[in-house]
Coordinates of N, CA and C and ligand atoms in Angstrom, one line a residue:
M1 N -9.0 -2.6 21.8 CA -9.5 -2.8 20.5 C -10.6 -3.9 20.4
S2 N -11.7 -3.6 19.7 CA -12.7 -4.6 19.6 C -13.4 -4.4 18.3
G3 N -14.0 -5.5 17.7 CA -14.7 -5.4 16.5 C -16.1 -5.9 16.5
G4 N -16.7 -6.0 17.7 CA -18.0 -6.5 17.9 C -18.2 -7.9 17.4
G5 N -17.1 -8.7 17.5 CA -17.2 -10.1 17.0 C -16.8 -10.3 15.5
D6 N -16.6 -9.2 14.8 CA -16.2 -9.3 13.4 C -14.8 -8.9 13.3
D7 N -13.9 -9.8 13.0 CA -12.5 -9.5 13.0 C -12.1 -8.7 11.7
R8 N -13.0 -8.4 10.8 CA -12.7 -7.5 9.7 C -13.0 -6.0 10.0
V9 N -13.5 -5.8 11.3 CA -13.8 -4.4 11.7 C -13.0 -4.2 13.0
V10 N -12.0 -3.3 12.9 CA -11.1 -3.1 14.1 C -11.4 -1.7 14.6
V11 N -11.9 -1.6 15.9 CA -12.2 -0.3 16.5 C -11.0 0.0 17.4
V12 N -10.3 1.0 17.1 CA -9.1 1.4 17.9 C -9.6 2.2 19.1
G13 N -9.5 1.6 20.3 CA -10.0 2.2 21.5 C -9.0 2.8 22.4
H14 N -7.8 3.0 21.9 CA -6.7 3.6 22.8 C -7.2 4.9 23.4
P15 N -6.8 5.1 24.7 CA -7.3 6.3 25.4 C -7.0 7.6 24.7
L16 N -5.9 7.7 24.1 CA -5.5 8.9 23.3 C -6.4 9.1 22.1
V17 N -6.8 8.0 21.5 CA -7.7 8.0 20.3 C -9.1 8.5 20.8
R18 N -9.5 8.0 21.9 CA -10.9 8.4 22.4 C -10.9 9.9 22.8
H19 N -9.8 10.3 23.4 CA -9.7 11.7 23.8 C -9.6 12.6 22.6
K20 N -8.8 12.3 21.6 CA -8.7 13.1 20.4 C -10.0 13.1 19.6
L21 N -10.6 12.0 19.5 CA -11.9 11.9 18.8 C -12.9 12.8 19.4
G22 N -13.0 12.9 20.7 CA -13.9 13.9 21.3 C -13.6 15.3 20.9
L23 N -12.4 15.6 20.8 CA -12.0 17.0 20.4 C -12.4 17.2 18.9
L24 N -12.1 16.2 18.1 CA -12.5 16.3 16.7 C -14.0 16.5 16.5
R25 N -14.8 15.8 17.3 CA -16.2 15.9 17.1 C -16.7 17.3 17.5
D26 N -16.0 17.9 18.5 CA -16.5 19.2 19.1 C -16.7 20.3 18.1
R27 N -17.9 20.8 18.0 CA -18.2 21.9 17.0 C -17.4 23.1 17.2
T28 N -16.8 23.3 18.4 CA -16.0 24.6 18.6 C -14.5 24.4 18.3
T29 N -14.1 23.2 17.9 CA -12.7 23.0 17.5 C -12.4 23.8 16.3
T30 N -11.3 24.5 16.3 CA -10.9 25.3 15.2 C -10.5 24.5 14.0
T31 N -10.5 25.1 12.8 CA -10.0 24.4 11.6 C -8.6 23.9 11.8
R32 N -7.7 24.7 12.3 CA -6.3 24.3 12.5 C -6.2 23.1 13.4
D33 N -6.9 23.1 14.5 CA -6.9 22.0 15.4 C -7.5 20.8 14.8
F34 N -8.6 21.0 14.1 CA -9.3 19.9 13.4 C -8.3 19.1 12.5
R35 N -7.6 19.9 11.7 CA -6.6 19.3 10.8 C -5.6 18.5 11.5
A36 N -5.1 19.1 12.6 CA -4.0 18.4 13.4 C -4.6 17.1 14.0
L37 N -5.8 17.2 14.5 CA -6.4 16.0 15.2 C -6.7 14.9 14.1
M38 N -7.1 15.3 12.9 CA -7.4 14.3 11.9 C -6.1 13.6 11.5
G39 N -5.0 14.3 11.4 CA -3.8 13.6 11.1 C -3.3 12.7 12.2
E40 N -3.5 13.1 13.5 CA -3.1 12.3 14.6 C -3.9 11.0 14.6
L41 N -5.2 11.1 14.4 CA -6.0 9.9 14.4 C -5.7 9.0 13.2
G42 N -5.4 9.6 12.1 CA -5.0 8.8 10.9 C -3.8 8.0 11.2
A43 N -2.8 8.6 12.0 CA -1.6 7.9 12.3 C -1.9 6.7 13.2
F44 N -2.8 6.9 14.2 CA -3.2 5.8 15.1 C -3.8 4.6 14.2
L45 N -4.6 5.0 13.3 CA -5.3 3.9 12.5 C -4.2 3.2 11.6
C46 N -3.3 4.0 11.1 CA -2.2 3.4 10.3 C -1.3 2.5 11.1
Y47 N -1.1 2.9 12.4 CA -0.3 2.1 13.3 C -1.0 0.7 13.5
E48 N -2.3 0.7 13.6 CA -3.0 -0.6 13.8 C -3.0 -1.4 12.5
A49 N -3.3 -0.7 11.4 CA -3.4 -1.4 10.1 C -2.1 -2.0 9.6
T50 N -1.0 -1.5 10.2 CA 0.3 -2.1 9.8 C 0.9 -3.0 10.8
R51 N 0.1 -3.3 11.8 CA 0.6 -4.1 12.9 C 1.2 -5.5 12.5
E52 N 0.7 -6.1 11.4 CA 1.1 -7.4 11.0 C 2.2 -7.4 9.9
L53 N 2.7 -6.2 9.6 CA 3.8 -6.2 8.6 C 4.9 -7.1 9.0
E54 N 5.5 -7.8 8.0 CA 6.6 -8.7 8.4 C 7.9 -7.9 8.6
V55 N 8.7 -8.4 9.6 CA 10.0 -7.8 9.8 C 11.1 -8.9 9.7
E56 N 12.3 -8.4 9.4 CA 13.4 -9.4 9.4 C 14.5 -8.8 10.3
P57 N 15.3 -9.7 10.8 CA 16.4 -9.3 11.7 C 17.5 -8.6 10.9
A58 N 18.1 -7.6 11.5 CA 19.2 -6.9 10.9 C 20.2 -6.5 12.0
R59 N 21.3 -5.9 11.5 CA 22.3 -5.4 12.5 C 22.7 -4.0 12.1
V60 N 22.8 -3.1 13.0 CA 23.3 -1.8 12.7 C 24.4 -1.4 13.7
E61 N 25.2 -0.5 13.2 CA 26.3 0.1 14.0 C 25.8 1.3 14.8
T62 N 25.7 1.3 16.1 CA 25.5 2.5 16.8 C 26.8 3.2 16.9
P63 N 26.9 4.4 17.5 CA 28.2 5.1 17.6 C 29.1 4.3 18.5
L64 N 28.6 3.3 19.3 CA 29.4 2.6 20.3 C 29.6 1.1 20.0
A65 N 28.7 0.5 19.3 CA 28.8 -1.0 19.2 C 27.8 -1.4 18.1
T66 N 27.8 -2.8 17.9 CA 26.9 -3.3 17.0 C 25.6 -3.7 17.7
A67 N 24.4 -3.4 17.1 CA 23.2 -3.7 17.8 C 22.3 -4.5 16.9
A68 N 21.5 -5.4 17.5 CA 20.5 -6.2 16.8 C 19.4 -5.2 16.5
A69 N 18.8 -5.3 15.3 CA 17.7 -4.4 14.9 C 16.7 -5.2 14.0
W70 N 15.7 -4.5 13.6 CA 14.7 -5.1 12.7 C 14.4 -4.2 11.5
R71 N 14.1 -4.8 10.4 CA 13.7 -4.0 9.2 C 12.4 -4.6 8.7
V72 N 11.5 -3.7 8.3 CA 10.2 -4.1 7.7 C 10.6 -4.8 6.3
S73 N 10.1 -6.0 6.1 CA 10.4 -6.7 4.9 C 9.1 -7.1 4.2
G74 N 9.2 -7.9 3.2 CA 8.0 -8.5 2.6 C 7.3 -7.4 1.7
K75 N 6.0 -7.4 1.9 CA 5.1 -6.7 1.0 C 5.4 -5.2 1.0
K76 N 5.2 -4.5 -0.1 CA 5.3 -3.1 -0.2 C 3.9 -2.5 0.1
L77 N 3.9 -1.2 0.4 CA 2.7 -0.5 0.8 C 2.3 0.5 -0.3
G78 N 1.0 0.7 -0.4 CA 0.4 1.8 -1.1 C -0.6 2.5 -0.3
V79 N -0.8 3.8 -0.4 CA -1.7 4.6 0.3 C -2.6 5.3 -0.7
V80 N -3.9 5.2 -0.6 CA -4.8 5.9 -1.5 C -5.7 6.8 -0.7
A81 N -5.6 8.1 -1.0 CA -6.4 9.1 -0.3 C -7.6 9.4 -1.1
V82 N -8.8 9.4 -0.5 CA -10.1 9.7 -1.1 C -10.2 11.2 -0.9
L83 N -10.3 12.0 -2.0 CA -10.4 13.4 -2.0 C -11.8 13.8 -1.6
R84 N -12.0 14.9 -0.9 CA -11.0 15.7 -0.3 C -10.5 15.2 1.1
A85 N -11.5 14.7 1.9 CA -11.2 14.5 3.3 C -10.1 13.6 3.6
G86 N -9.9 12.6 2.8 CA -8.8 11.6 3.0 C -7.4 12.3 3.0
M87 N -7.3 13.5 2.4 CA -6.1 14.3 2.5 C -5.7 14.7 3.9
G88 N -6.7 14.8 4.7 CA -6.5 15.2 6.1 C -5.7 14.1 6.9
M89 N -5.7 12.9 6.4 CA -5.0 11.8 7.1 C -3.6 11.5 6.4
L90 N -3.5 12.0 5.2 CA -2.4 11.5 4.3 C -1.0 11.8 4.8
D91 N -0.7 13.1 5.2 CA 0.7 13.4 5.6 C 1.1 12.6 6.8
A92 N 0.2 12.5 7.8 CA 0.5 11.8 9.0 C 0.8 10.3 8.7
V93 N 0.0 9.7 7.8 CA 0.2 8.3 7.4 C 1.6 8.2 6.7
L94 N 1.9 9.1 5.8 CA 3.2 9.0 5.1 C 4.3 9.3 6.1
A95 N 4.1 10.0 7.1 CA 5.2 10.1 8.1 C 5.6 8.8 8.7
L96 N 4.6 7.9 8.8 CA 4.9 6.5 9.4 C 5.4 5.6 8.3
V97 N 4.9 5.7 7.1 CA 5.3 4.8 6.0 C 5.8 5.6 4.8
P98 N 7.0 6.2 5.0 CA 7.4 7.2 4.0 C 7.7 6.6 2.6
V99 N 7.9 5.3 2.5 CA 8.3 4.7 1.2 C 7.0 4.2 0.5
A100 N 5.9 4.4 1.0 CA 4.6 4.0 0.4 C 4.4 4.8 -0.9
R101 N 3.9 4.1 -1.9 CA 3.5 4.8 -3.1 C 2.1 5.4 -2.9
V102 N 1.8 6.5 -3.5 CA 0.5 7.2 -3.1 C -0.4 7.4 -4.3
G103 N -1.7 7.1 -4.1 CA -2.7 7.3 -5.2 C -3.8 8.2 -4.6
F104 N -4.5 8.8 -5.6 CA -5.6 9.7 -5.2 C -6.9 9.3 -6.0
V105 N -8.0 9.3 -5.3 CA -9.3 9.0 -5.9 C -10.2 10.2 -5.6
G106 N -10.7 10.9 -6.6 CA -11.6 12.0 -6.4 C -13.1 11.6 -6.5
L107 N -13.7 11.8 -5.4 CA -15.2 11.4 -5.3 C -15.9 12.5 -4.5
Y108 N -17.1 12.8 -4.9 CA -18.0 13.6 -4.0 C -19.3 12.9 -4.0
R109 N -20.0 13.2 -2.9 CA -21.3 12.6 -2.7 C -22.4 13.5 -3.2
D110 N -23.2 13.1 -4.2 CA -24.3 13.9 -4.7 C -25.3 14.1 -3.5
E111 N -25.6 15.4 -3.2 CA -26.3 15.7 -2.0 C -27.8 15.2 -2.1
Q112 N -28.3 15.0 -3.3 CA -29.7 14.5 -3.4 C -29.7 13.0 -3.3
T113 N -28.9 12.4 -4.1 CA -29.0 10.9 -4.2 C -28.1 10.2 -3.2
L114 N -27.1 10.9 -2.7 CA -26.1 10.4 -1.8 C -25.2 9.4 -2.5
Q115 N -25.3 9.3 -3.9 CA -24.4 8.4 -4.6 C -23.1 9.1 -4.9
P116 N -22.0 8.3 -4.9 CA -20.6 8.9 -5.1 C -20.5 9.3 -6.6
V117 N -19.9 10.4 -6.9 CA -19.6 10.8 -8.2 C -18.1 10.9 -8.4
E118 N -17.6 10.2 -9.4 CA -16.1 10.1 -9.6 C -15.6 11.3 -10.4
Y119 N -14.6 11.9 -10.0 CA -14.0 13.0 -10.9 C -12.5 12.9 -11.1
Y120 N -11.8 12.0 -10.4 CA -10.4 11.9 -10.6 C -9.9 10.5 -10.1
C121 N -8.9 10.0 -10.8 CA -8.3 8.8 -10.4 C -6.8 8.7 -10.8
K122 N -5.9 8.7 -9.9 CA -4.5 8.5 -10.3 C -3.9 7.6 -9.3
L123 N -3.6 6.4 -9.7 CA -3.2 5.3 -8.8 C -1.8 4.7 -9.3
P124 N -1.0 4.3 -8.3 CA 0.3 3.6 -8.7 C 0.0 2.4 -9.6
G125 N 0.9 2.2 -10.6 CA 0.6 1.1 -11.6 C 0.9 -0.3 -11.0
D126 N 1.5 -0.4 -9.8 CA 1.9 -1.7 -9.3 C 1.1 -2.0 -8.0
L127 N -0.2 -1.6 -8.0 CA -1.0 -1.9 -6.8 C -1.1 -3.4 -6.5
A128 N -1.0 -4.2 -7.5 CA -1.2 -5.7 -7.3 C -0.1 -6.2 -6.3
E129 N 1.1 -5.5 -6.3 CA 2.2 -6.0 -5.4 C 2.2 -5.4 -4.1
R130 N 1.2 -4.5 -3.8 CA 1.2 -3.8 -2.5 C 0.1 -4.1 -1.6
D131 N 0.3 -3.9 -0.3 CA -0.8 -3.8 0.7 C -1.3 -2.4 0.6
V132 N -2.6 -2.2 0.3 CA -3.1 -0.8 0.1 C -4.0 -0.4 1.2
L133 N -3.6 0.8 1.7 CA -4.4 1.5 2.8 C -5.2 2.6 2.1
V134 N -6.6 2.5 2.2 CA -7.4 3.5 1.6 C -7.9 4.4 2.7
L135 N -7.6 5.7 2.5 CA -7.9 6.7 3.6 C -9.2 7.5 3.3
D136 N -10.2 7.4 4.1 CA -11.4 8.3 4.0 C -11.9 8.4 5.4
P137 N -11.9 9.6 6.0 CA -12.2 9.6 7.5 C -13.7 9.3 7.7
M138 N -14.6 9.5 6.8 CA -16.0 9.3 7.1 C -16.6 8.1 6.3
L139 N -17.1 7.1 7.0 CA -17.7 6.0 6.3 C -19.2 6.1 6.7
A140 N -20.0 6.7 5.8 CA -21.4 7.0 6.1 C -22.3 6.0 5.5
T141 N -22.8 6.2 4.2 CA -23.6 5.2 3.5 C -22.6 4.1 3.1
G142 N -21.3 4.4 2.9 CA -20.4 3.5 2.4 C -20.2 3.5 0.9
G143 N -21.0 4.3 0.2 CA -21.0 4.4 -1.2 C -19.6 4.9 -1.7
S144 N -19.0 5.9 -1.1 CA -17.7 6.4 -1.5 C -16.6 5.4 -1.3
A145 N -16.6 4.8 -0.1 CA -15.6 3.9 0.2 C -15.7 2.7 -0.7
A146 N -16.9 2.2 -1.0 CA -17.0 1.0 -1.8 C -16.5 1.4 -3.2
A147 N -16.8 2.6 -3.7 CA -16.4 3.0 -5.0 C -14.8 3.1 -5.1
A148 N -14.2 3.7 -4.0 CA -12.8 3.8 -4.0 C -12.1 2.5 -4.0
L149 N -12.6 1.5 -3.2 CA -12.1 0.2 -3.1 C -12.2 -0.5 -4.5
R150 N -13.4 -0.3 -5.1 CA -13.5 -0.9 -6.5 C -12.5 -0.3 -7.5
M151 N -12.3 1.0 -7.4 CA -11.3 1.6 -8.3 C -9.9 1.1 -8.1
C152 N -9.6 0.9 -6.9 CA -8.3 0.3 -6.6 C -8.2 -1.2 -7.1
R153 N -9.3 -1.9 -6.9 CA -9.3 -3.3 -7.5 C -9.2 -3.3 -9.0
E154 N -9.8 -2.4 -9.6 CA -9.8 -2.3 -11.1 C -8.4 -2.1 -11.6
R155 N -7.5 -1.5 -10.7 CA -6.1 -1.2 -11.0 C -5.2 -2.3 -10.4
G156 N -5.8 -3.4 -10.0 CA -5.0 -4.6 -9.7 C -4.9 -4.9 -8.2
A157 N -5.3 -3.9 -7.3 CA -5.1 -4.2 -5.9 C -5.8 -5.4 -5.4
R158 N -5.2 -6.2 -4.6 CA -5.8 -7.4 -4.1 C -5.9 -7.4 -2.5
R159 N -5.0 -6.7 -1.9 CA -5.0 -6.7 -0.4 C -5.2 -5.2 0.0
L160 N -6.5 -5.0 0.5 CA -6.9 -3.6 0.8 C -7.4 -3.5 2.2
S161 N -7.1 -2.4 2.9 CA -7.7 -2.0 4.2 C -8.3 -0.6 4.0
L162 N -9.3 -0.4 4.8 CA -10.0 0.9 4.8 C -9.7 1.6 6.2
L163 N -9.2 2.8 6.2 CA -9.0 3.5 7.4 C -10.0 4.7 7.5
S164 N -11.0 4.6 8.4 CA -12.0 5.6 8.5 C -12.1 6.0 10.0
V165 N -12.0 7.3 10.2 CA -12.0 7.8 11.6 C -13.3 7.5 12.3
V166 N -14.4 7.8 11.6 CA -15.8 7.5 12.1 C -16.5 6.7 11.1
A167 N -17.2 5.7 11.6 CA -17.9 4.8 10.7 C -19.4 4.6 11.2
A168 N -20.3 4.6 10.3 CA -21.7 4.3 10.6 C -22.0 2.8 10.3
P169 N -22.9 2.2 11.1 CA -23.1 0.8 10.8 C -23.6 0.5 9.4
E170 N -24.3 1.5 8.8 CA -24.7 1.3 7.4 C -23.5 1.2 6.5
G171 N -22.5 2.1 6.7 CA -21.3 2.1 5.8 C -20.5 0.8 6.0
I172 N -20.4 0.4 7.3 CA -19.7 -0.9 7.5 C -20.4 -2.1 6.8
A173 N -21.7 -2.1 6.9 CA -22.4 -3.2 6.3 C -22.2 -3.2 4.7
R174 N -22.2 -2.0 4.2 CA -22.1 -1.8 2.7 C -20.7 -2.3 2.3
V175 N -19.7 -1.9 3.0 CA -18.3 -2.4 2.6 C -18.1 -3.9 2.9
R176 N -18.7 -4.4 4.0 CA -18.6 -5.8 4.3 C -19.2 -6.6 3.2
T177 N -20.4 -6.1 2.6 CA -21.1 -6.8 1.6 C -20.3 -6.8 0.2
S178 N -19.9 -5.5 -0.1 CA -19.3 -5.4 -1.5 C -17.8 -5.7 -1.5
H179 N -17.1 -5.7 -0.4 CA -15.7 -6.0 -0.3 C -15.4 -6.8 1.0
P180 N -15.9 -8.1 1.0 CA -15.8 -8.8 2.3 C -14.4 -9.1 2.8
D181 N -13.4 -9.0 1.9 CA -12.1 -9.3 2.3 C -11.3 -8.1 2.9
V182 N -12.0 -6.9 2.9 CA -11.3 -5.7 3.3 C -11.5 -5.5 4.8
T183 N -10.4 -5.2 5.5 CA -10.5 -4.9 7.0 C -10.7 -3.4 7.1
I184 N -11.7 -3.1 8.0 CA -12.0 -1.7 8.2 C -11.4 -1.3 9.6
Y185 N -10.5 -0.3 9.6 CA -10.0 0.3 10.9 C -10.7 1.6 11.2
T186 N -11.2 1.7 12.3 CA -12.0 2.9 12.7 C -11.7 3.3 14.2
C187 N -12.0 4.6 14.5 CA -11.9 5.0 15.9 C -13.2 4.8 16.6
A188 N -14.3 4.8 15.9 CA -15.6 4.7 16.5 C -16.7 4.2 15.5
V189 N -17.6 3.4 16.0 CA -18.8 3.0 15.2 C -19.9 3.8 15.8
D190 N -20.5 4.8 15.1 CA -21.5 5.7 15.6 C -22.9 5.0 15.5
D191 N -23.9 5.9 15.8 CA -25.3 5.3 15.9 C -25.9 5.0 14.6
G192 N -25.7 5.9 13.6 CA -26.3 5.7 12.3 C -26.3 7.0 11.5
L193 N -27.2 7.1 10.5 CA -27.3 8.3 9.6 C -28.5 9.1 9.8
N194 N -28.4 10.4 9.6 CA -29.7 11.2 9.6 C -30.3 11.2 8.2
A195 N -31.4 11.9 8.0 CA -32.1 11.9 6.8 C -31.3 12.4 5.6
D196 N -30.2 13.2 5.9 CA -29.4 13.8 4.9 C -28.1 12.9 4.6
G197 N -28.1 11.8 5.3 CA -26.9 10.9 5.1 C -25.7 11.2 5.9
Y198 N -25.9 12.1 6.9 CA -24.7 12.4 7.8 C -24.7 11.5 9.0
I199 N -23.5 11.2 9.5 CA -23.3 10.3 10.6 C -23.7 11.0 11.9
L200 N -24.5 10.3 12.7 CA -24.9 10.8 14.0 C -24.2 9.9 15.1
P201 N -23.6 10.5 16.2 CA -23.4 12.0 16.3 C -22.3 12.5 15.3
G202 N -21.4 11.7 14.8 CA -20.5 12.1 13.8 C -19.6 13.3 14.2
L203 N -19.2 14.1 13.2 CA -18.5 15.3 13.4 C -18.8 16.4 12.4
G204 N -19.9 16.1 11.6 CA -20.3 17.1 10.6 C -19.6 16.7 9.3
D205 N -19.4 17.7 8.5 CA -18.8 17.5 7.1 C -17.3 17.6 7.3
A206 N -16.6 16.5 7.1 CA -15.2 16.4 7.4 C -14.4 17.3 6.4
G207 N -14.7 17.3 5.1 CA -14.0 18.1 4.1 C -14.2 19.6 4.5
D208 N -15.4 20.0 4.8 CA -15.6 21.4 5.1 C -14.9 21.8 6.4
R209 N -14.9 21.0 7.4 CA -14.2 21.3 8.6 C -12.7 21.3 8.5
L210 N -12.2 20.4 7.6 CA -10.7 20.4 7.3 C -10.2 21.7 6.6
Y211 N -11.1 22.2 5.7 CA -10.6 23.2 4.8 C -11.3 24.5 4.9
G212 N -12.3 24.6 5.9 CA -12.9 25.8 6.2 C -13.9 26.3 5.1
T213 N -14.4 25.4 4.4 CA -15.3 25.7 3.3 C -16.8 25.7 3.9
R214 N -17.7 26.1 3.0 CA -19.1 26.2 3.4 C -19.4 27.4 4.3
Ligands
LIG1 C1 -17.5 12.7 2.4 C2 -16.4 11.8 3.0 C3 -16.6 10.5 2.3 C4 -18.1 10.5 2.0 C5 -18.7 9.5 2.9 O1 -17.0 13.2 1.2 O2 -15.1 12.3 2.9 O3 -15.8 10.4 1.1 O4 -18.6 11.8 2.2 O5 -20.1 9.4 2.6 P1 -20.7 8.0 2.1 O6 -20.1 6.9 2.9 O7 -22.1 8.2 2.2 O8 -20.3 7.9 0.6 P2 -17.8 14.4 0.4 O9 -18.7 13.9 -0.6 O10 -18.4 15.3 1.4 O11 -16.6 15.1 -0.4 P3 -15.4 16.0 0.2 O12 -14.5 15.1 1.0 O13 -14.8 16.5 -1.0 O14 -16.0 17.1 1.0
LIG2 N1 -19.5 12.9 4.9 C1 -19.1 13.7 5.9 O1 -18.1 14.5 5.8 N2 -19.7 13.6 7.1 C2 -20.7 12.7 7.3 O2 -21.3 12.7 8.4 C3 -21.2 11.9 6.2 C4 -20.5 12.1 5.0

């Protein structure tokens, strides 16, 4: 793992992550495999983003004896999926943190202006008490992520992380400027954006590839 000297940007470089990311990028990957890979990579990002959760000692009865064990303690978790593409990470993240409360932010990027347009927001009422993981696989200009983070903050969230499978330097800079306390977890920092605001080399349109649209 490395963040290019910025400890608020965590690049998860596990060999399985690199292998799966290559498959995710591949234009010949089927919709079904793309969905599976997106979930698996979301789980790896969640694994890293929850690395510092507090645990407390416990004891459990095995069928044979008493064993020392650990339980996650301390802060509660919230997960916020940015529609649509964040849905591709949600089930896999919830498999790891099943007691997390879940919120949804609906945003699409205007194709001409590249500005995010908000169309839905349903967030848990107690975000202030939770560590919040925002899921959006693509961090391109950063406009959508910055808007989603702002919407969470407006509902009280104070401790936020962003989980993005692929990030462009432009998007990282945007989030670092507008939300400097947010840690970004990503599988790769790509080269940049093309004239249409797509990440290069990227993986194309994540929502369309997840759901077979377009
Ligand atoms: C994609 C992606 C991000 C956004 C990233 O969403 O899922 O939310 O673009 O771009 P940005 O960093 O420049 O804002 P899109 O607008 O394609 O909507 P969709 O997920 O519903 O397809
Ligand atoms: N949204 C996507 O789905 N892909 C990109 O490359 C940029 C924005």
